[in-house]
């Protein structure tokens, strides 16, 4: 089993101490010598800046009779082989019978049709009222006209859905293909992110496996909605920032002087004045954050949270390197480049996502700037398309903030973590002999956007553990996970009157899985624990993971619209609010 190392925890604890003379222990340790306190040798600053990945062990392969040389090679490959196997498992789950139900379910009434219209006109046209039935008819019909329609989400996510429709046609498999692909790739990202964050391949693969068997992520991966696309770009941005963090801290470590013992020592000149150079991974993060906001506007919250987190990481890195005034140094040397790499790049990406609307003339509000209202509004020295686009954005903002129409499946964010009110995307009750129903009592077919209950309820405890690690142990890893959850969850509390749904939570599900993997790593035991302690912890962790997988299997029929007897459906309605 992989291990969670504690070196990164020491990084932040040490980062808040004032720099000491090279080769000397801190003052408080020297004062405690008189009371018999054993002074520990100073750690290498390089190890605190960039903790090494633990060397992969070959004990597991050796237990299967593999030669030591082959076992070492397999262990080295595990950093990619493990995540790829987990991704393959997730992909089989998500692509199996992807075209079922062969219906337009829930909000697929909007985005697949808008995506097809983008392919045809570059903007969203108008569909006939009976277009949904016509799309899945025999033969299918595309009842689309070039008359523009009013849409309230940016086009990026719909362009991605359109790629699947272009490749496989305007059918359920085609419009769900790209979402299923991104859902599968997000599992790979979480495996690799977990490995880098926790310095453990096993825990990284565990986080990816948990994501693969989460019901909400699974359902959203098989439905052509926008929220999973937002989640994919958010997770990709988070991974890019982690790589940027390691590389930046590596530059600081390389610039530090060595002491007589050959270990790197803090240096105020390096910590305060070193310029961190080009940071392509942070630019890539800005691009991904721009793509998330260009899919749905809630991606903007992640842009603000992650940009701030990246700067705070720079402050901590400079402090650890020996900076006397790390905040001032970061403000002078890091804040402006960070703003350009994230905010400016994201805004440029968002603007570029509207290229189809800008390049054509038929889109909604496209000619607003030349109308009497637009001319009266002023700012006529700006390009007409820019003024029209800005007006469109203000109208969309007014729509989102004023959306209070009651809905059967709306829910308050207070209930999300305990899965208080999931959303039913599709429901039918075929009689015996219809649509694969073999039960005399009749059947139920449902696609329910419900997270795997045991996973989510365990994640509630994991979040408490993460907050404890961040607030009391100064564990930056816990802070990063908490930041991802907070950016995807807390903003919804600002809209208590707005019509909102549980499936919006899919954007922070990967961070719940990382939090739970972190808790399971602590349950197994830290390095240096006794064999008995780690055995008991591993058994407990294994039982929890197996129960979560069983829970996913139990609810699988409700995630895929399989026909099951009415009694079996009722047994799965654990709470009245799920009906």
Coordinates of C-alpha atoms in Angstrom, one line a residue:
X1 CA 0.0 0.0 0.0
X2 CA 1.3 3.5 -0.8
X3 CA 2.0 5.9 2.0
X4 CA 1.2 9.5 2.7
X5 CA 4.4 11.2 3.7
X6 CA 4.6 14.0 6.3
X7 CA 7.4 16.1 4.8
X8 CA 4.9 18.5 3.1
X9 CA 3.2 19.1 6.4
X10 CA 6.5 20.2 7.9
X11 CA 6.9 22.6 5.0
X12 CA 4.1 24.9 6.0
X13 CA 4.8 24.6 9.7
X14 CA 8.4 25.6 9.1
X15 CA 7.4 28.3 6.6
X16 CA 5.9 30.5 9.2
X17 CA 9.1 30.7 11.3
X18 CA 11.6 33.4 10.9
X19 CA 14.8 32.4 9.1
X20 CA 17.6 31.2 11.4
X21 CA 21.3 31.4 10.8
X22 CA 22.6 28.7 8.6
X23 CA 23.4 25.5 10.6
X24 CA 21.7 26.7 13.8
X25 CA 18.5 25.3 15.3
X26 CA 15.7 27.7 16.1
X27 CA 16.1 29.9 19.2
X28 CA 13.2 28.2 21.0
X29 CA 14.9 24.8 20.6
X30 CA 18.2 26.2 21.9
X31 CA 16.4 27.6 25.0
X32 CA 14.7 24.3 25.7
X33 CA 18.1 22.4 25.9
X34 CA 18.3 23.3 29.6
X35 CA 15.2 21.2 30.2
X36 CA 16.6 18.2 28.4
X37 CA 14.9 18.9 25.0
X38 CA 16.8 16.9 22.3
X39 CA 17.6 19.3 19.4
X40 CA 16.8 17.7 16.1
X41 CA 19.1 18.3 13.2
X42 CA 17.8 20.8 10.7
X43 CA 16.0 19.4 7.7
X44 CA 17.3 20.1 4.2
X45 CA 15.4 23.1 2.8
X46 CA 15.2 21.4 -0.5
X47 CA 13.3 18.5 1.0
X48 CA 10.9 21.0 2.6
X49 CA 10.4 22.8 -0.7
X50 CA 10.0 19.8 -2.9
X51 CA 9.4 16.6 -1.0
X52 CA 10.6 13.6 -3.0
X53 CA 8.3 10.9 -4.2
X54 CA 8.8 7.7 -2.2
X55 CA 10.6 5.0 -4.0
X56 CA 8.1 2.5 -5.4
X57 CA 8.4 -0.9 -3.7
X58 CA 8.3 -4.3 -5.3
X59 CA 7.1 -6.3 -2.4
X60 CA 3.6 -6.8 -3.8
X61 CA 5.0 -8.1 -7.2
X62 CA 7.5 -10.3 -5.4
X63 CA 4.6 -12.0 -3.5
X64 CA 3.3 -13.1 -6.9
X65 CA 6.6 -14.8 -7.7
X66 CA 7.9 -12.0 -10.0
X67 CA 11.7 -11.7 -10.1
X68 CA 13.2 -8.8 -8.1
X69 CA 14.4 -7.0 -11.3
X70 CA 11.0 -7.4 -13.0
X71 CA 9.2 -6.3 -9.8
X72 CA 11.3 -3.1 -9.6
X73 CA 10.4 -2.4 -13.3
X74 CA 6.7 -2.9 -12.7
X75 CA 6.9 -0.7 -9.6
X76 CA 8.4 2.1 -11.6
X77 CA 5.7 1.8 -14.2
X78 CA 2.9 1.9 -11.6
X79 CA 2.9 5.7 -11.6
X80 CA 1.2 5.6 -15.0
X81 CA 0.0 2.0 -15.2
X82 CA -2.1 2.2 -12.1
X83 CA -4.0 5.4 -13.1
X84 CA -4.5 4.1 -16.7
X85 CA -6.0 0.8 -15.4
X86 CA -8.4 2.8 -13.2
X87 CA -9.2 5.0 -16.2
X88 CA -9.9 2.0 -18.3
X89 CA -12.3 0.7 -15.6
X90 CA -14.1 4.1 -15.5
X91 CA -14.3 4.3 -19.3
X92 CA -15.9 0.9 -19.7
X93 CA -18.5 1.9 -17.1
X94 CA -19.3 5.2 -18.8
X95 CA -19.3 4.1 -22.4
X96 CA -21.2 0.8 -21.9
X97 CA -24.6 1.3 -23.6
X98 CA -24.1 5.0 -23.6
X99 CA -27.1 5.6 -26.0
X100 CA -29.6 4.3 -23.4
X101 CA -32.1 5.7 -22.6
X102 CA -32.7 6.6 -26.2
X103 CA -34.5 9.7 -25.2
X104 CA -33.9 13.4 -24.7
X105 CA -33.6 13.4 -20.9
X106 CA -33.9 16.4 -18.5
X107 CA -31.8 19.4 -19.7
X108 CA -30.6 17.5 -22.8
X109 CA -33.5 19.3 -24.3
X110 CA -31.2 22.4 -24.4
X111 CA -27.5 21.7 -24.9
X112 CA -27.3 18.9 -27.6
X113 CA -29.7 20.9 -29.8
X114 CA -27.8 24.1 -29.2
X115 CA -24.6 22.3 -30.0
X116 CA -25.9 21.0 -33.3
X117 CA -27.1 24.5 -34.1
X118 CA -23.6 25.8 -33.5
X119 CA -22.3 23.3 -36.0
X120 CA -24.8 24.6 -38.6
X121 CA -24.9 28.3 -38.1
X122 CA -22.2 29.3 -35.5
X123 CA -24.9 30.4 -33.1
X124 CA -28.0 28.9 -31.4
X125 CA -31.0 28.6 -33.7
X126 CA -34.6 27.7 -32.9
X127 CA -36.0 24.2 -32.7
X128 CA -39.7 23.2 -33.2
X129 CA -41.7 22.4 -30.1
X130 CA -41.8 18.7 -31.0
X131 CA -38.1 18.5 -31.8
X132 CA -37.3 16.1 -28.9
X133 CA -39.6 13.4 -30.2
X134 CA -38.5 14.0 -33.7
X135 CA -34.8 13.5 -32.8
X136 CA -35.4 10.0 -31.5
X137 CA -38.1 9.1 -34.0
X138 CA -37.9 6.6 -36.8
X139 CA -36.5 8.1 -38.9
X140 CA -35.1 10.9 -36.9
X141 CA -35.8 14.5 -38.0
X142 CA -33.9 17.7 -37.3
X143 CA -36.6 20.4 -36.9
X144 CA -34.1 23.4 -36.7
X145 CA -34.5 26.9 -38.2
X146 CA -31.9 29.7 -38.4
X147 CA -34.0 32.1 -36.3
X148 CA -31.9 32.9 -33.3
X149 CA -32.9 31.8 -29.8
X150 CA -32.0 33.2 -26.4
X151 CA -29.5 31.1 -24.4
X152 CA -28.0 31.8 -21.0
X153 CA -24.8 29.8 -21.0
X154 CA -21.6 30.5 -22.9
X155 CA -20.9 28.3 -26.0
X156 CA -17.7 26.4 -25.0
X157 CA -19.3 23.4 -23.5
X158 CA -21.8 23.2 -26.4
X159 CA -19.0 23.3 -28.9
X160 CA -17.4 20.3 -27.2
X161 CA -20.8 18.4 -27.2
X162 CA -20.9 19.3 -30.9
X163 CA -17.7 17.4 -31.6
X164 CA -19.4 14.2 -30.6
X165 CA -22.4 15.0 -32.8
X166 CA -20.1 15.8 -35.7
X167 CA -18.4 12.4 -35.3
X168 CA -21.3 10.1 -34.5
X169 CA -24.4 12.0 -35.6
X170 CA -27.3 13.8 -33.9
X171 CA -28.4 10.9 -31.6
X172 CA -28.1 10.1 -27.9
X173 CA -24.7 8.4 -28.3
X174 CA -23.3 11.3 -30.4
X175 CA -24.4 14.0 -28.0
X176 CA -23.2 12.2 -24.9
X177 CA -19.9 11.0 -26.3
X178 CA -17.7 14.0 -25.5
X179 CA -19.1 14.3 -22.0
X180 CA -18.4 10.6 -21.3
X181 CA -14.9 11.0 -22.7
X182 CA -14.2 14.0 -20.4
X183 CA -15.7 12.2 -17.5
X184 CA -13.4 9.3 -18.1
X185 CA -10.3 11.5 -18.5
X186 CA -11.2 13.3 -15.3
X187 CA -10.7 10.0 -13.5
X188 CA -7.1 9.8 -15.0
X189 CA -6.5 13.4 -13.9
X190 CA -7.6 12.7 -10.3
X191 CA -5.4 9.6 -10.1
X192 CA -2.3 11.7 -11.2
X193 CA -3.3 14.7 -9.1
X194 CA -3.8 12.5 -6.0
X195 CA -0.4 10.9 -6.6
X196 CA 1.3 14.2 -6.8
X197 CA -0.6 15.8 -4.0
X198 CA -0.3 12.9 -1.5
X199 CA 3.0 11.5 -2.8
X200 CA 1.5 8.1 -3.1
X201 CA 0.5 6.2 -6.2
X202 CA -1.8 4.0 -4.3
X203 CA -3.7 6.8 -2.7
X204 CA -3.9 8.6 -6.1
X205 CA -5.4 5.5 -7.7
X206 CA -7.8 5.2 -4.8
X207 CA -9.0 8.8 -5.3
X208 CA -9.6 8.0 -9.0
X209 CA -11.4 4.8 -8.2
X210 CA -13.7 6.6 -5.8
X211 CA -14.5 9.1 -8.5
X212 CA -15.1 6.3 -11.0
X213 CA -17.8 4.8 -8.7
X214 CA -19.5 8.0 -7.6
X215 CA -23.1 7.9 -8.8
X216 CA -23.4 11.6 -9.5
X217 CA -20.2 11.8 -11.5
X218 CA -21.2 8.6 -13.4
X219 CA -24.7 9.9 -14.3
X220 CA -23.3 13.3 -15.3
X221 CA -20.7 11.5 -17.5
X222 CA -23.5 9.9 -19.4
X223 CA -25.7 12.9 -19.8
X224 CA -25.1 15.8 -22.2
X225 CA -25.2 18.6 -19.6
X226 CA -22.6 21.3 -19.1
X227 CA -21.7 20.8 -15.4
X228 CA -19.3 17.9 -15.9
X229 CA -17.5 19.8 -18.6
X230 CA -16.9 22.6 -16.1
X231 CA -15.6 20.0 -13.6
X232 CA -13.2 18.6 -16.1
X233 CA -11.5 22.0 -16.8
X234 CA -11.5 22.9 -13.1
X235 CA -9.7 19.6 -12.3
X236 CA -7.3 20.1 -15.2
X237 CA -6.5 23.6 -13.9
X238 CA -5.9 22.3 -10.4
X239 CA -3.5 19.7 -11.7
X240 CA -1.6 22.3 -13.7
X241 CA -1.2 24.5 -10.6
X242 CA 0.2 21.6 -8.7
X243 CA 2.9 21.0 -11.4
X244 CA 3.6 24.7 -11.4
X245 CA 4.0 24.6 -7.6
X246 CA 6.5 21.8 -7.6
X247 CA 8.6 23.3 -10.5
X248 CA 8.6 26.8 -9.0
X249 CA 9.7 25.5 -5.6
X250 CA 12.4 23.4 -7.4
X251 CA 13.8 26.6 -8.9
X252 CA 14.0 28.2 -5.5
X253 CA 15.7 25.1 -4.1
X254 CA 18.3 25.0 -6.9
X255 CA 19.2 28.6 -6.1
X256 CA 19.8 28.1 -2.4
X257 CA 23.4 27.9 -1.1
X258 CA 24.7 24.7 0.5
X259 CA 25.9 24.5 4.0
X260 CA 29.1 22.7 5.2
X261 CA 27.1 19.5 5.5
X262 CA 26.0 19.7 1.9
X263 CA 22.4 20.5 2.7
X264 CA 20.6 23.5 1.2
X265 CA 20.1 26.4 3.7
X266 CA 17.6 29.3 3.7
X267 CA 18.9 32.5 2.1
X268 CA 17.2 35.8 2.3
X269 CA 18.6 37.0 -0.9
X270 CA 17.2 34.1 -2.8
X271 CA 13.9 34.1 -1.0
X272 CA 13.2 37.8 -1.4
X273 CA 14.7 38.6 -4.8
X274 CA 14.8 35.6 -7.0
X275 CA 12.5 35.9 -10.0
X276 CA 10.7 32.7 -10.7
X277 CA 10.9 32.9 -14.5
X278 CA 8.4 31.5 -17.1
X279 CA 5.6 29.5 -15.7
X280 CA 3.9 27.7 -18.6
X281 CA 1.9 25.4 -16.3
X282 CA 0.3 28.4 -14.6
X283 CA -0.6 29.8 -18.1
X284 CA -2.1 26.4 -18.9
X285 CA -4.1 26.6 -15.6
X286 CA -5.4 30.0 -16.7
X287 CA -6.5 28.6 -20.1
X288 CA -8.4 25.7 -18.4
X289 CA -10.0 28.1 -15.9
X290 CA -11.1 30.3 -18.9
X291 CA -12.6 27.2 -20.6
X292 CA -14.5 26.3 -17.4
X293 CA -16.0 29.8 -17.2
X294 CA -16.7 29.7 -21.0
X295 CA -18.9 26.7 -20.3
X296 CA -20.8 28.0 -17.2
X297 CA -20.2 31.1 -15.2
X298 CA -19.6 29.2 -11.9
X299 CA -16.1 28.5 -13.3
X300 CA -15.3 32.2 -12.4
X301 CA -15.4 31.3 -8.7
X302 CA -12.6 28.7 -9.3
X303 CA -10.6 31.3 -11.2
X304 CA -10.7 33.7 -8.2
X305 CA -10.0 30.9 -5.7
X306 CA -7.2 29.2 -7.6
X307 CA -5.4 32.4 -8.6
X308 CA -5.3 33.5 -4.9
X309 CA -4.2 30.0 -3.9
X310 CA -1.3 30.1 -6.4
X311 CA 0.0 33.4 -5.0
X312 CA -0.3 32.2 -1.4
X313 CA 1.8 29.1 -2.5
X314 CA 4.4 31.5 -3.8
X315 CA 4.4 33.4 -0.5
X316 CA 4.9 30.1 1.5
X317 CA 7.7 29.0 -0.9
X318 CA 9.6 32.3 -0.5
X319 CA 9.2 32.1 3.3
X320 CA 10.6 28.6 3.3
X321 CA 13.5 29.7 1.1
X322 CA 14.5 32.3 3.7
X323 CA 12.6 35.5 2.6
X324 CA 12.5 38.1 5.4
X325 CA 9.4 39.7 3.9
X326 CA 7.7 37.0 1.8
X327 CA 4.4 38.8 1.4
X328 CA 6.1 42.0 0.1
X329 CA 8.4 39.9 -2.2
X330 CA 5.4 38.0 -3.6
X331 CA 3.5 41.2 -4.2
X332 CA 6.5 42.8 -6.0
X333 CA 7.5 39.8 -8.1
X334 CA 4.7 37.3 -8.3
X335 CA 1.2 38.9 -8.1
X336 CA 1.3 40.7 -11.5
X337 CA 2.6 37.7 -13.4
X338 CA 0.0 35.5 -11.6
X339 CA -2.7 37.9 -12.6
X340 CA -1.6 37.8 -16.2
X341 CA -1.2 34.0 -16.3
X342 CA -4.6 33.3 -14.8
X343 CA -7.1 36.2 -15.0
X344 CA -6.0 37.7 -18.3
X345 CA -5.5 34.4 -20.0
X346 CA -8.9 33.2 -18.7
X347 CA -10.7 36.3 -19.9
X348 CA -9.0 36.0 -23.4
X349 CA -10.1 32.4 -23.5
X350 CA -13.7 33.3 -22.6
X351 CA -13.8 35.9 -25.3
X352 CA -12.4 33.5 -27.9
X353 CA -15.1 31.0 -27.1
X354 CA -17.7 33.4 -28.6
X355 CA -15.9 33.4 -32.0
X356 CA -18.8 31.7 -33.7
X357 CA -21.3 34.3 -32.4
X358 CA -18.9 37.2 -33.3
X359 CA -18.1 35.9 -36.8
X360 CA -21.7 35.5 -37.8
X361 CA -24.6 37.9 -37.9
X362 CA -27.6 35.9 -36.8
X363 CA -27.0 35.3 -33.1
X364 CA -29.2 36.7 -30.4
X365 CA -28.4 40.4 -29.6
X366 CA -25.7 40.2 -32.3
X367 CA -26.9 43.5 -33.9
X368 CA -27.9 45.2 -30.6
X369 CA -25.2 47.8 -30.9
X370 CA -26.6 49.2 -34.1
X371 CA -30.2 49.3 -32.8
X372 CA -31.6 52.6 -31.5
X373 CA -31.2 51.3 -27.9
X374 CA -27.6 50.4 -28.5
X375 CA -26.7 53.7 -30.1
X376 CA -28.3 55.6 -27.3
X377 CA -26.3 53.5 -24.7
X378 CA -23.1 55.3 -25.9
X379 CA -19.6 53.8 -26.0
X380 CA -19.9 53.9 -29.8
X381 CA -16.1 54.1 -30.3
X382 CA -15.9 50.4 -29.3
X383 CA -16.5 47.7 -31.9
X384 CA -20.1 46.9 -32.4
X385 CA -19.7 43.2 -31.7
X386 CA -18.0 44.0 -28.4
X387 CA -20.8 46.3 -27.2
X388 CA -23.4 43.8 -28.3
X389 CA -21.6 41.0 -26.5
X390 CA -21.3 43.1 -23.3
X391 CA -25.1 43.8 -23.4
X392 CA -25.8 40.1 -23.9
X393 CA -23.7 39.3 -20.8
X394 CA -25.5 41.8 -18.7
X395 CA -28.9 40.3 -19.8
X396 CA -27.7 36.8 -18.9
X397 CA -26.5 38.0 -15.5
X398 CA -29.9 39.5 -14.8
X399 CA -31.5 36.2 -15.8
X400 CA -29.3 34.0 -13.6
X401 CA -29.6 36.2 -10.5
X402 CA -33.4 36.5 -10.9
X403 CA -34.2 32.8 -11.6
X404 CA -36.6 31.9 -8.9
X405 CA -39.1 29.7 -10.7
X406 CA -40.0 26.8 -8.5
X407 CA -39.0 23.3 -9.7
X408 CA -39.9 19.9 -8.4
X409 CA -36.3 18.9 -7.9
X410 CA -34.7 22.1 -6.7
X411 CA -32.7 21.9 -3.5
X412 CA -30.9 24.0 -1.0
X413 CA -27.1 23.7 -0.9
X414 CA -27.3 22.9 2.8
X415 CA -28.7 19.5 1.8
X416 CA -26.3 18.6 -0.9
X417 CA -23.5 16.8 1.0
X418 CA -26.1 14.5 2.6
X419 CA -27.8 14.0 -0.8
X420 CA -31.1 15.4 0.5
X421 CA -32.8 16.0 -2.9
X422 CA -31.4 14.2 -6.0
X423 CA -32.7 15.0 -9.5
X424 CA -34.6 12.5 -11.6
X425 CA -33.5 12.9 -15.2
X426 CA -35.7 10.2 -16.6
X427 CA -38.5 8.0 -15.4
X428 CA -40.8 5.4 -17.0
X429 CA -42.9 2.6 -15.5
X430 CA -43.2 -0.1 -18.2
X431 CA -45.6 -3.0 -17.6
X432 CA -44.6 -6.6 -17.7
X433 CA -43.5 -7.6 -21.2
X434 CA -42.6 -4.0 -22.2
X435 CA -39.2 -2.4 -22.6
X436 CA -37.4 -5.4 -21.1
X437 CA -39.7 -5.6 -18.0
X438 CA -40.1 -9.2 -16.8
X439 CA -41.7 -8.6 -13.4
X440 CA -45.4 -9.3 -13.0
X441 CA -45.8 -6.3 -10.7
X442 CA -44.4 -4.0 -13.4
X443 CA -41.1 -2.2 -13.5
X444 CA -39.5 1.2 -13.0
X445 CA -36.8 2.8 -15.2
X446 CA -35.0 5.8 -13.8
X447 CA -31.9 7.9 -14.3
X448 CA -31.3 9.5 -10.9
X449 CA -28.5 12.0 -10.4
X450 CA -27.6 10.7 -7.0
X451 CA -24.1 10.5 -5.6
X452 CA -23.0 7.1 -4.1
X453 CA -24.5 7.6 -0.6
X454 CA -21.8 5.8 1.4
X455 CA -19.1 7.7 -0.5
X456 CA -20.7 11.1 0.1
X457 CA -21.5 10.5 3.8
X458 CA -17.9 9.3 4.4
X459 CA -16.7 12.4 2.5
X460 CA -18.5 14.6 5.1
X461 CA -16.2 13.2 7.8
X462 CA -13.2 13.5 5.4
X463 CA -14.0 17.2 5.0
X464 CA -13.8 17.6 8.8
X465 CA -10.5 15.8 8.8
X466 CA -9.2 18.0 5.9
X467 CA -10.2 21.2 7.8
X468 CA -8.5 19.9 10.9
X469 CA -5.3 19.2 9.0
X470 CA -5.4 22.6 7.4
X471 CA -6.3 24.7 10.4
X472 CA -4.3 22.9 13.1
X473 CA -1.5 21.1 11.3
X474 CA -0.9 23.7 8.5
X475 CA -1.1 21.0 5.9
X476 CA -1.1 22.8 2.5
X477 CA -2.5 19.7 0.8
X478 CA -5.6 19.8 3.0
X479 CA -5.9 23.5 2.3
X480 CA -5.7 22.9 -1.5
X481 CA -8.5 20.3 -1.3
X482 CA -10.6 22.5 0.9
X483 CA -10.1 25.4 -1.6
X484 CA -11.5 23.2 -4.4
X485 CA -14.6 22.2 -2.4
X486 CA -15.2 25.8 -1.1
X487 CA -15.0 27.3 -4.6
X488 CA -17.5 24.8 -6.0
X489 CA -19.8 24.7 -3.0
X490 CA -19.9 27.9 -0.9
X491 CA -20.9 30.4 -3.6
X492 CA -24.3 28.7 -4.0
X493 CA -25.2 29.8 -0.4
X494 CA -25.3 33.3 -1.8
X495 CA -28.3 32.4 -3.9
X496 CA -30.8 31.1 -1.4
X497 CA -33.8 32.3 -3.5
X498 CA -32.5 31.0 -6.8
X499 CA -33.6 27.8 -8.4
X500 CA -30.6 25.5 -7.9
X501 CA -30.1 21.7 -8.1
X502 CA -27.9 19.0 -6.4
X503 CA -26.2 18.1 -9.7
X504 CA -24.3 21.4 -9.6
X505 CA -22.2 19.7 -6.9
X506 CA -20.5 17.5 -9.5
X507 CA -17.9 20.2 -10.0
X508 CA -16.4 19.6 -6.5
X509 CA -16.9 15.8 -6.4
X510 CA -13.2 15.2 -7.4
X511 CA -12.1 17.2 -4.3
X512 CA -14.4 15.1 -2.1
X513 CA -12.7 12.0 -3.4
X514 CA -9.3 13.5 -2.8
X515 CA -10.4 14.4 0.8
X516 CA -11.6 10.8 1.4
X517 CA -8.4 9.4 0.0
X518 CA -6.5 11.6 2.4
X519 CA -8.6 10.4 5.3
X520 CA -8.1 6.7 4.3
X521 CA -4.3 7.3 4.1
X522 CA -4.4 8.6 7.7
X523 CA -6.6 5.6 8.7
X524 CA -4.0 3.2 7.3
X525 CA -1.3 4.9 9.4
X526 CA 1.6 7.3 8.9
X527 CA 5.1 6.0 8.0
X528 CA 6.8 4.5 11.1
X529 CA 3.6 3.0 12.5
X530 CA 3.7 -0.5 13.8
X531 CA 2.8 -3.4 11.6
X532 CA -0.2 -4.1 13.8
X533 CA -1.4 -0.5 13.5
X534 CA -1.1 -0.5 9.7
X535 CA -2.7 -3.9 9.3
X536 CA -5.8 -2.8 11.3
X537 CA -5.9 0.5 9.4
X538 CA -5.6 -1.3 6.0
X539 CA -8.4 -3.7 6.9
X540 CA -10.7 -0.8 8.0
X541 CA -9.9 1.2 4.8
X542 CA -10.4 -1.9 2.6
X543 CA -13.8 -2.5 4.2
X544 CA -14.9 1.1 3.6
X545 CA -13.8 1.1 0.0
X546 CA -15.5 -2.2 -0.7
X547 CA -18.7 -1.0 0.9
X548 CA -18.6 2.1 -1.3
X549 CA -18.2 0.0 -4.4
X550 CA -21.0 -2.3 -3.3
X551 CA -23.2 0.8 -2.8
X552 CA -22.5 1.9 -6.4
X553 CA -23.4 -1.5 -7.7
X554 CA -26.6 -1.5 -5.7
X555 CA -27.7 1.8 -7.2
X556 CA -26.4 1.1 -10.7
X557 CA -29.9 0.4 -12.1
X558 CA -31.0 3.8 -11.0
X559 CA -28.0 5.4 -12.7
X560 CA -28.5 3.8 -16.1
X561 CA -32.3 3.5 -16.5
X562 CA -32.3 -0.3 -16.3
X563 CA -35.8 -1.8 -15.8
X564 CA -36.1 -3.2 -12.3
X565 CA -39.2 -4.5 -10.4
X566 CA -41.2 -1.8 -8.7
X567 CA -40.5 -3.3 -5.3
X568 CA -36.7 -3.2 -6.0
X569 CA -37.1 0.5 -7.0
X570 CA -38.9 1.3 -3.8
X571 CA -36.2 -0.5 -1.7
X572 CA -33.7 1.9 -3.2
X573 CA -35.7 5.0 -2.3
X574 CA -34.0 5.3 1.2
X575 CA -35.6 8.6 1.9
X576 CA -38.9 10.2 0.9
X577 CA -37.1 13.1 -0.6
X578 CA -35.5 10.9 -3.2
X579 CA -38.8 10.1 -4.8

